[in-house]
Coordinates of C-alpha atoms in Angstrom, one line a residue:
Chain A
M19 CA -71.9 -15.7 21.8
S20 CA -73.2 -13.1 19.4
L21 CA -74.5 -14.4 16.1
T22 CA -75.0 -12.5 12.9
E23 CA -77.4 -13.4 10.2
I24 CA -75.9 -13.8 6.7
N25 CA -77.5 -14.4 3.3
V26 CA -75.2 -16.1 0.9
T27 CA -75.8 -17.6 -2.5
I28 CA -73.8 -20.8 -3.1
N29 CA -74.0 -22.5 -6.5
G30 CA -77.2 -20.7 -7.2
K31 CA -78.9 -21.7 -4.0
A32 CA -79.7 -19.1 -1.3
Y33 CA -78.6 -19.8 2.3
A34 CA -79.8 -17.7 5.3
E35 CA -77.9 -18.7 8.4
W36 CA -76.8 -17.4 11.7
V37 CA -73.0 -17.5 12.2
E38 CA -70.4 -16.5 14.8
P39 CA -68.2 -13.7 13.3
R40 CA -65.1 -15.9 13.8
M41 CA -66.4 -18.7 11.6
L42 CA -64.2 -19.1 8.6
L43 CA -66.0 -19.2 5.2
S44 CA -64.4 -22.6 4.6
D45 CA -66.0 -24.0 7.7
F46 CA -69.3 -22.4 6.8
I47 CA -69.3 -24.0 3.4
R48 CA -68.4 -27.4 4.7
E49 CA -70.1 -27.7 8.0
T50 CA -73.1 -25.3 7.9
C51 CA -74.0 -25.9 4.2
G52 CA -72.7 -29.4 4.0
L53 CA -70.8 -28.8 0.8
T54 CA -67.7 -30.9 1.5
G55 CA -66.2 -30.7 -2.0
T56 CA -64.2 -27.7 -0.7
H57 CA -61.3 -29.0 1.2
V58 CA -59.4 -27.5 4.1
G59 CA -55.7 -28.0 4.3
C60 CA -53.4 -25.5 6.0
E61 CA -55.9 -22.9 7.2
H62 CA -53.5 -20.1 6.7
G63 CA -53.7 -19.4 3.0
V64 CA -50.7 -21.4 1.8
C65 CA -52.0 -24.7 0.3
G66 CA -54.9 -23.4 -1.8
A67 CA -57.1 -26.5 -1.2
C68 CA -60.0 -24.3 0.1
T69 CA -60.1 -22.0 -3.0
I70 CA -63.6 -21.0 -4.1
S71 CA -65.0 -18.4 -6.4
M72 CA -66.5 -15.3 -4.7
D73 CA -68.2 -12.8 -7.0
G74 CA -66.3 -14.4 -9.9
A75 CA -62.8 -14.3 -8.4
A76 CA -60.9 -17.2 -7.0
V77 CA -60.1 -16.6 -3.3
R78 CA -59.0 -18.6 -0.3
S79 CA -62.1 -19.4 1.8
C80 CA -59.9 -20.0 4.9
L81 CA -58.9 -16.3 4.8
I82 CA -62.4 -14.9 4.7
F83 CA -64.9 -14.9 7.5
A84 CA -68.4 -16.2 6.7
V85 CA -69.9 -12.9 7.8
Q86 CA -67.9 -11.2 5.0
A87 CA -69.6 -13.4 2.5
D88 CA -73.0 -11.7 3.3
N89 CA -74.8 -10.9 0.1
R90 CA -72.1 -12.4 -2.0
E91 CA -72.3 -15.0 -4.7
I92 CA -70.2 -18.1 -4.2
K93 CA -69.3 -21.0 -6.4
T94 CA -67.7 -24.2 -5.1
V95 CA -66.5 -27.2 -7.0
E96 CA -70.0 -28.7 -6.7
G97 CA -71.3 -25.8 -8.8
L98 CA -69.0 -26.4 -11.8
A99 CA -70.8 -29.3 -13.5
C100 CA -73.9 -28.4 -15.4
N101 CA -76.8 -30.9 -15.4
G102 CA -74.5 -33.6 -14.3
E103 CA -72.0 -32.9 -17.1
M104 CA -68.5 -32.1 -16.0
T105 CA -66.8 -29.0 -17.5
A106 CA -64.0 -29.5 -20.1
L107 CA -61.4 -28.7 -17.5
Q108 CA -62.8 -31.4 -15.1
K109 CA -62.9 -34.0 -18.0
N110 CA -59.3 -33.1 -18.9
F111 CA -58.2 -33.6 -15.3
V112 CA -59.5 -37.2 -15.6
E113 CA -58.0 -37.7 -19.0
C114 CA -54.6 -36.3 -18.3
H115 CA -54.2 -37.8 -14.8
G116 CA -54.4 -34.3 -13.2
L117 CA -55.3 -35.9 -9.9
Q118 CA -54.4 -38.8 -7.7
C119 CA -55.7 -38.5 -4.1
G120 CA -57.8 -35.5 -5.2
F121 CA -57.4 -33.4 -2.0
C122 CA -56.0 -30.4 -3.9
T123 CA -58.2 -30.8 -7.0
A124 CA -61.3 -28.8 -6.0
G125 CA -59.2 -25.7 -5.2
I126 CA -57.2 -26.0 -8.4
L127 CA -60.3 -26.4 -10.5
M128 CA -61.7 -23.2 -9.0
S129 CA -58.5 -21.2 -9.6
I130 CA -58.0 -22.4 -13.1
T131 CA -61.7 -21.8 -14.0
D132 CA -61.3 -18.1 -12.9
F133 CA -57.8 -17.9 -14.5
L134 CA -58.9 -19.2 -18.0
E135 CA -61.9 -16.9 -18.0
K136 CA -59.6 -13.9 -17.6
N137 CA -56.7 -15.3 -19.7
P138 CA -58.1 -17.8 -22.3
Q139 CA -54.8 -18.5 -24.0
P140 CA -52.1 -18.6 -21.3
S141 CA -48.5 -19.6 -21.7
T142 CA -47.2 -22.6 -19.9
K143 CA -45.3 -20.2 -17.6
E144 CA -48.5 -18.4 -16.7
I145 CA -50.2 -21.7 -16.0
K146 CA -47.4 -22.8 -13.7
E147 CA -47.4 -19.4 -12.0
T148 CA -51.1 -19.8 -11.2
L149 CA -50.6 -23.3 -10.0
S150 CA -47.9 -22.1 -7.6
G151 CA -50.8 -21.0 -5.4
H152 CA -51.7 -24.7 -4.9
L153 CA -49.9 -27.5 -3.2
C154 CA -50.2 -31.0 -4.7
R155 CA -48.1 -33.7 -3.2
C156 CA -49.1 -36.5 -5.5
T157 CA -48.9 -35.6 -9.2
G158 CA -45.7 -33.6 -9.5
Y159 CA -48.0 -31.1 -11.3
D160 CA -47.2 -32.5 -14.8
G161 CA -50.7 -34.0 -15.3
I162 CA -52.3 -30.8 -14.0
V163 CA -50.4 -28.6 -16.4
K164 CA -51.3 -31.0 -19.3
A165 CA -55.0 -30.9 -18.3
V166 CA -55.0 -27.1 -18.3
Q167 CA -53.1 -27.0 -21.7
K168 CA -55.5 -29.4 -23.2
T169 CA -58.5 -27.4 -22.0
V170 CA -57.0 -24.3 -23.6
Q171 CA -56.6 -26.2 -26.9
D172 CA -60.1 -27.7 -26.7
N173 CA -61.5 -24.2 -26.1
Q174 CA -59.6 -22.8 -29.1
K175 CA -60.9 -25.6 -31.3
E176 CA -64.5 -24.9 -30.1
V177 CA -64.1 -21.2 -30.9
L178 CA -62.7 -22.0 -34.4
Q179 CA -65.5 -24.5 -35.1
R180 CA -68.1 -21.9 -34.1
S181 CA -66.6 -19.1 -36.4
Chain B
M15 CA -56.5 -23.5 13.8
K16 CA -59.5 -21.3 14.5
P17 CA -59.4 -17.6 15.4
A18 CA -60.3 -16.4 18.9
K19 CA -63.6 -14.7 19.4
F20 CA -64.1 -11.1 18.3
D21 CA -66.9 -8.6 17.7
Y22 CA -67.5 -7.8 14.1
Y23 CA -68.5 -4.4 12.7
R24 CA -69.2 -3.5 9.1
P25 CA -69.2 0.4 8.8
K26 CA -70.9 2.0 5.9
D27 CA -68.6 4.9 5.4
L28 CA -65.2 6.2 6.5
P29 CA -66.4 8.4 9.4
E30 CA -68.3 5.4 10.9
A31 CA -65.1 3.2 10.5
L32 CA -62.9 5.9 12.2
S33 CA -65.5 6.3 15.0
L34 CA -65.5 2.6 15.7
L35 CA -61.7 2.5 15.6
E36 CA -61.6 5.4 18.1
S37 CA -64.0 3.8 20.5
S38 CA -62.4 0.3 20.4
G39 CA -59.0 1.7 21.5
F40 CA -56.2 -0.8 21.4
D41 CA -58.6 -3.7 21.0
G42 CA -59.8 -2.7 17.5
K43 CA -58.3 -3.8 14.2
I44 CA -59.2 -2.9 10.6
I45 CA -59.7 -5.8 8.2
A46 CA -59.4 -5.1 4.5
G47 CA -58.3 -8.1 2.3
G48 CA -57.3 -10.1 5.4
Q49 CA -54.6 -12.0 3.5
S50 CA -52.0 -11.1 6.2
L51 CA -54.3 -10.6 9.2
V52 CA -56.5 -13.7 8.9
P53 CA -53.5 -16.2 8.8
I54 CA -52.1 -14.7 12.0
M55 CA -55.6 -14.7 13.6
N56 CA -56.0 -18.4 12.6
M57 CA -52.7 -19.1 14.3
R58 CA -53.8 -16.9 17.2
L59 CA -50.7 -14.8 16.9
A60 CA -53.2 -11.9 16.7
T61 CA -56.4 -11.9 18.8
P62 CA -58.1 -8.6 18.2
E63 CA -61.3 -8.2 20.2
C64 CA -63.0 -6.0 17.6
L65 CA -62.7 -6.3 13.9
I66 CA -63.8 -3.4 11.7
D67 CA -64.4 -4.6 8.1
I68 CA -63.8 -1.8 5.5
N69 CA -64.6 -4.0 2.5
G70 CA -67.9 -2.0 2.1
L71 CA -66.1 1.3 1.8
Q72 CA -66.2 1.6 -2.0
D73 CA -64.9 5.3 -1.8
L74 CA -61.5 3.9 -0.8
N75 CA -61.4 1.7 -3.9
F76 CA -60.0 3.9 -6.7
I77 CA -57.0 4.6 -9.0
E78 CA -56.6 8.1 -10.4
S79 CA -53.9 10.5 -11.4
D80 CA -53.1 14.1 -12.1
D81 CA -50.0 15.5 -13.8
H82 CA -47.6 14.6 -11.0
V83 CA -49.2 12.1 -8.6
L84 CA -50.7 8.7 -8.9
K85 CA -53.4 8.1 -6.2
I86 CA -54.6 4.7 -5.1
G87 CA -57.3 4.1 -2.5
T88 CA -56.4 1.8 0.3
M89 CA -59.1 -0.8 -0.5
T90 CA -58.0 -1.2 -4.1
R91 CA -57.3 -5.0 -4.6
Q92 CA -53.8 -6.0 -5.6
N93 CA -55.2 -7.7 -8.7
T94 CA -56.9 -4.4 -9.8
V95 CA -53.6 -2.6 -9.3
E96 CA -51.7 -5.3 -11.2
T97 CA -54.0 -5.0 -14.2
S98 CA -54.4 -1.2 -14.3
Q99 CA -53.2 0.3 -17.5
L100 CA -53.0 3.7 -15.8
I101 CA -50.6 2.4 -13.2
K102 CA -48.5 0.5 -15.8
D103 CA -48.2 3.7 -17.9
Q104 CA -47.4 6.1 -15.0
C105 CA -45.7 4.0 -12.4
G106 CA -44.6 0.7 -13.9
L107 CA -42.5 -0.2 -10.9
V108 CA -45.8 -0.8 -9.0
T109 CA -47.1 -3.1 -11.7
E110 CA -43.9 -5.1 -11.8
A111 CA -43.8 -5.5 -8.0
V112 CA -47.4 -6.4 -7.4
A113 CA -47.1 -9.5 -9.7
H114 CA -44.7 -10.9 -7.1
I115 CA -47.1 -10.7 -4.2
G116 CA -48.4 -14.1 -3.1
H117 CA -50.6 -15.7 -5.7
L118 CA -53.5 -14.9 -8.0
Q119 CA -55.9 -16.2 -5.3
T120 CA -54.5 -13.9 -2.7
R121 CA -54.1 -10.9 -5.0
N122 CA -57.8 -11.2 -5.9
R123 CA -58.6 -10.4 -2.2
G124 CA -55.5 -8.6 -0.8
T125 CA -55.4 -4.8 -0.9
I126 CA -52.7 -2.3 -1.5
G127 CA -53.3 -0.6 1.9
G128 CA -53.3 -3.8 3.8
S129 CA -49.9 -4.9 2.6
I130 CA -48.4 -1.5 3.3
V131 CA -49.6 -1.2 6.9
H132 CA -48.7 -4.8 7.7
A133 CA -45.1 -3.7 6.9
D134 CA -43.5 -7.0 6.5
P135 CA -39.8 -6.4 6.0
S136 CA -39.6 -8.4 2.8
A137 CA -43.0 -7.4 1.3
E138 CA -43.2 -5.9 -2.1
L139 CA -45.4 -2.8 -1.7
P140 CA -43.6 -1.3 1.4
L141 CA -40.4 -1.6 -0.7
V142 CA -41.9 0.2 -3.7
M143 CA -43.3 2.9 -1.4
M144 CA -39.8 3.4 0.1
A145 CA -38.1 3.3 -3.4
L146 CA -40.4 6.0 -4.7
N147 CA -40.9 7.8 -1.4
G148 CA -44.6 7.7 -1.8
T149 CA -46.9 9.5 0.6
L150 CA -49.3 7.7 3.0
H151 CA -52.6 9.5 3.8
I152 CA -53.8 8.6 7.2
S153 CA -57.0 9.5 9.0
S154 CA -58.3 9.3 12.6
E155 CA -61.6 10.6 13.8
D156 CA -60.1 14.0 14.6
E157 CA -57.3 14.4 12.2
T158 CA -56.0 13.7 8.7
R159 CA -52.3 13.7 8.0
S160 CA -49.8 12.5 5.5
V161 CA -46.4 10.8 6.0
N162 CA -43.6 10.1 3.6
A163 CA -42.7 6.5 3.2
E164 CA -39.2 7.3 4.5
D165 CA -40.7 8.3 7.9
F166 CA -43.6 5.7 7.9
F167 CA -41.8 2.4 8.4
L168 CA -40.4 2.1 12.0
T169 CA -39.4 -1.5 12.5
F170 CA -40.6 -5.1 11.9
L171 CA -44.4 -5.0 11.3
T172 CA -44.5 -1.5 12.8
T173 CA -45.4 1.8 11.3
D174 CA -45.9 5.4 12.3
M175 CA -49.7 4.8 12.6
M176 CA -51.5 5.0 16.0
P177 CA -54.2 2.4 16.9
N178 CA -56.9 4.9 16.2
E179 CA -55.6 5.7 12.7
M180 CA -56.3 4.2 9.3
L181 CA -54.5 4.4 6.0
T182 CA -56.9 5.8 3.4
E183 CA -54.9 6.4 0.3
V184 CA -51.3 6.3 -1.1
H185 CA -49.8 8.8 -3.4
L186 CA -46.8 8.0 -5.7
P187 CA -44.9 10.6 -7.7
I188 CA -45.1 10.3 -11.4
W189 CA -41.7 10.6 -13.1
K190 CA -41.6 12.2 -16.5
G191 CA -39.0 12.0 -19.2
R192 CA -36.6 9.2 -19.9
V193 CA -37.5 7.0 -17.0
G194 CA -36.8 3.3 -16.4
S195 CA -37.6 1.1 -13.4
S196 CA -37.0 -2.5 -12.3
F197 CA -38.2 -4.8 -9.5
Q198 CA -36.6 -8.2 -8.9
E199 CA -36.6 -10.6 -6.0
I200 CA -35.4 -14.0 -5.1
A201 CA -37.7 -16.3 -3.2
R202 CA -37.5 -20.1 -2.4
R203 CA -40.8 -20.7 -4.2
H204 CA -42.9 -18.6 -6.5
G205 CA -45.2 -16.5 -4.4
D206 CA -43.2 -16.8 -1.1
F207 CA -41.9 -13.9 0.7
A208 CA -38.7 -12.7 -0.9
L209 CA -35.4 -13.6 0.7
V210 CA -34.2 -10.3 -0.8
A211 CA -35.9 -7.9 -3.2
A212 CA -34.6 -4.9 -5.0
A213 CA -36.4 -1.9 -6.6
C214 CA -34.8 0.8 -8.7
Q215 CA -36.2 3.8 -10.7
L216 CA -33.9 6.2 -12.5
E217 CA -34.1 9.0 -15.0
L218 CA -31.6 9.8 -17.8
D219 CA -30.7 13.1 -19.5
A220 CA -30.4 13.4 -23.3
H221 CA -26.9 12.0 -23.2
D222 CA -27.8 8.7 -21.3
R223 CA -26.3 10.1 -18.1
I224 CA -28.2 9.3 -14.9
S225 CA -29.9 12.5 -13.6
D226 CA -31.9 10.9 -10.8
I227 CA -32.0 7.5 -9.2
R228 CA -33.8 5.8 -6.3
L229 CA -32.7 2.4 -5.1
A230 CA -34.1 0.3 -2.2
L231 CA -33.9 -3.2 -0.9
G232 CA -36.3 -5.4 1.0
G233 CA -35.6 -8.4 3.2
V234 CA -32.2 -7.2 4.5
E235 CA -33.3 -5.1 7.4
A236 CA -36.3 -4.6 9.7
I237 CA -37.7 -2.1 7.2
P238 CA -37.1 -1.5 3.5
L239 CA -33.6 -0.1 3.1
L240 CA -33.2 3.0 1.0
I241 CA -29.7 3.2 -0.6
G242 CA -29.2 7.0 -0.3
D243 CA -25.7 6.8 -1.7
A244 CA -26.9 5.5 -5.0
K245 CA -27.5 9.0 -6.4
E246 CA -24.2 10.3 -5.2
L247 CA -22.4 7.4 -6.8
L248 CA -24.2 7.4 -10.1
A249 CA -25.7 10.8 -10.9
G250 CA -24.2 12.6 -13.8
E251 CA -22.6 9.3 -15.1
R252 CA -23.4 6.9 -17.9
L253 CA -23.8 3.4 -16.4
T254 CA -20.6 1.4 -16.8
D255 CA -19.7 -2.0 -15.4
A256 CA -17.3 -0.3 -13.0
A257 CA -20.0 2.0 -11.7
L258 CA -22.4 -0.9 -11.3
Q259 CA -19.8 -2.9 -9.4
K260 CA -19.2 0.1 -7.2
V261 CA -22.9 0.6 -6.2
A262 CA -23.3 -3.2 -5.7
D263 CA -20.3 -3.2 -3.3
V264 CA -21.6 -0.2 -1.4
V265 CA -24.9 -2.1 -1.0
A266 CA -23.1 -5.2 0.2
G267 CA -21.2 -3.1 2.7
S268 CA -24.2 -1.3 4.1
V269 CA -26.7 -4.1 4.6
E270 CA -26.8 -6.1 7.8
P271 CA -29.3 -8.9 7.3
E272 CA -30.1 -11.6 9.8
S273 CA -29.7 -15.3 9.4
D274 CA -32.8 -17.4 9.7
L275 CA -34.2 -20.7 8.6
H276 CA -34.5 -19.6 5.0
A277 CA -31.2 -18.0 4.3
S278 CA -27.9 -17.1 6.0
A279 CA -26.8 -13.5 6.5
A280 CA -24.0 -14.0 4.0
Y281 CA -26.3 -15.4 1.4
R282 CA -28.7 -12.5 1.8
T283 CA -25.8 -10.0 1.5
Q284 CA -24.7 -11.7 -1.7
L285 CA -28.3 -11.6 -3.0
A286 CA -28.5 -7.9 -2.2
K287 CA -25.3 -7.3 -4.2
V288 CA -26.4 -9.3 -7.2
L289 CA -30.0 -7.9 -7.3
T290 CA -28.7 -4.4 -6.9
A291 CA -26.6 -4.8 -10.1
R292 CA -29.5 -6.4 -11.9
V293 CA -32.2 -3.8 -11.1
V294 CA -29.9 -0.8 -11.8
H295 CA -28.8 -2.3 -15.1
Q296 CA -32.3 -3.2 -16.2
A297 CA -33.8 0.2 -15.1
Y298 CA -31.0 1.9 -17.1
E299 CA -31.6 -0.2 -20.2
R300 CA -35.3 0.4 -20.0
A301 CA -34.8 4.2 -19.7
K302 CA -32.6 4.2 -22.7
G303 CA -35.5 2.5 -24.6

């Protein structure tokens, strides 16, 4: 078994590990690094549960090999909160009932965080289009859409207050 | 679901990648975005012994154009293509089609070249390449050649490329004048592979008569289907309801889709007819401005 050394930064922390080339990034994050906030659902890129941020872009970690993350910067759901304080999006998921069992939540948070950075004032249609990359079997998506909409409104208010 | 073992190589430049591909013979496989390859590796439908990762080949990540040709490097991410103003201005059909590929999360990683060489019969980029008869630039260690899209796609998931060859860039013709295009598809869910997709680009003369038209459909045959008769039927004419009906009927008569779990052959034929009328009409209206 040939192993390759990789250096990856996850949530600001540097990891240097030896991995088999076939190890999926999702398994590396969960099993090697012990960051079990990232969930693994379908393992073929359909369900979106394993979505993480790599170099600032939301991607499926089950469709990337750990060796490909060498020298890359990764953020997982554990890296969203700052000093124990949840982001506005996370708080709104709680407030708007954006989750029930929570299995899909980590992936959705990572996608929407990336999405709102690139598109701070999305339409409901655009929000739903982005959520189409995630399967949620509990909520019916309604609470999730509301949580995202409320975050957009909160962010706008904050911008207005600052100006 | 874990992939089988493989050896992993990360070449630094194109010659090294092509040399690795040559030496690995039939056992080697290029990985770019991996959004089609890794799922089938996870399911062990593909078990390449040697994976050559071209993500480090930044020379293959570009979008540029001259007067007549839009050139896109094979490693350009679909999301980069989708948001490129240059592509939107010069070849809007590509921009419209790319938005239908998978989801934001897969477009962030998936590449233009990867989708084309995977050659899924209902995928968007192969259809656009066929609709515009783009040119594929292919390299092996010893040779560089180019193939037109009309000769590139052979059958399901199969192209004209040999195991020692790699797609390096795609060229698309830039149409000038009163040009309109349209891409539409029907899928069960947003982001799923299309049951049927249709792409049309046309040009009008000063009197709103169609001077050139390209029309192609995806999901109805093993490869994207070019409707060569479209030009014969519509060139020199203004678009009327009768003409639209005629071209839709010709399409319905010339497709032979298969039935599967997702849709019957009859439903796909109906979709081909309806989508043909929609894309030709929309492209025409857009060209009129």
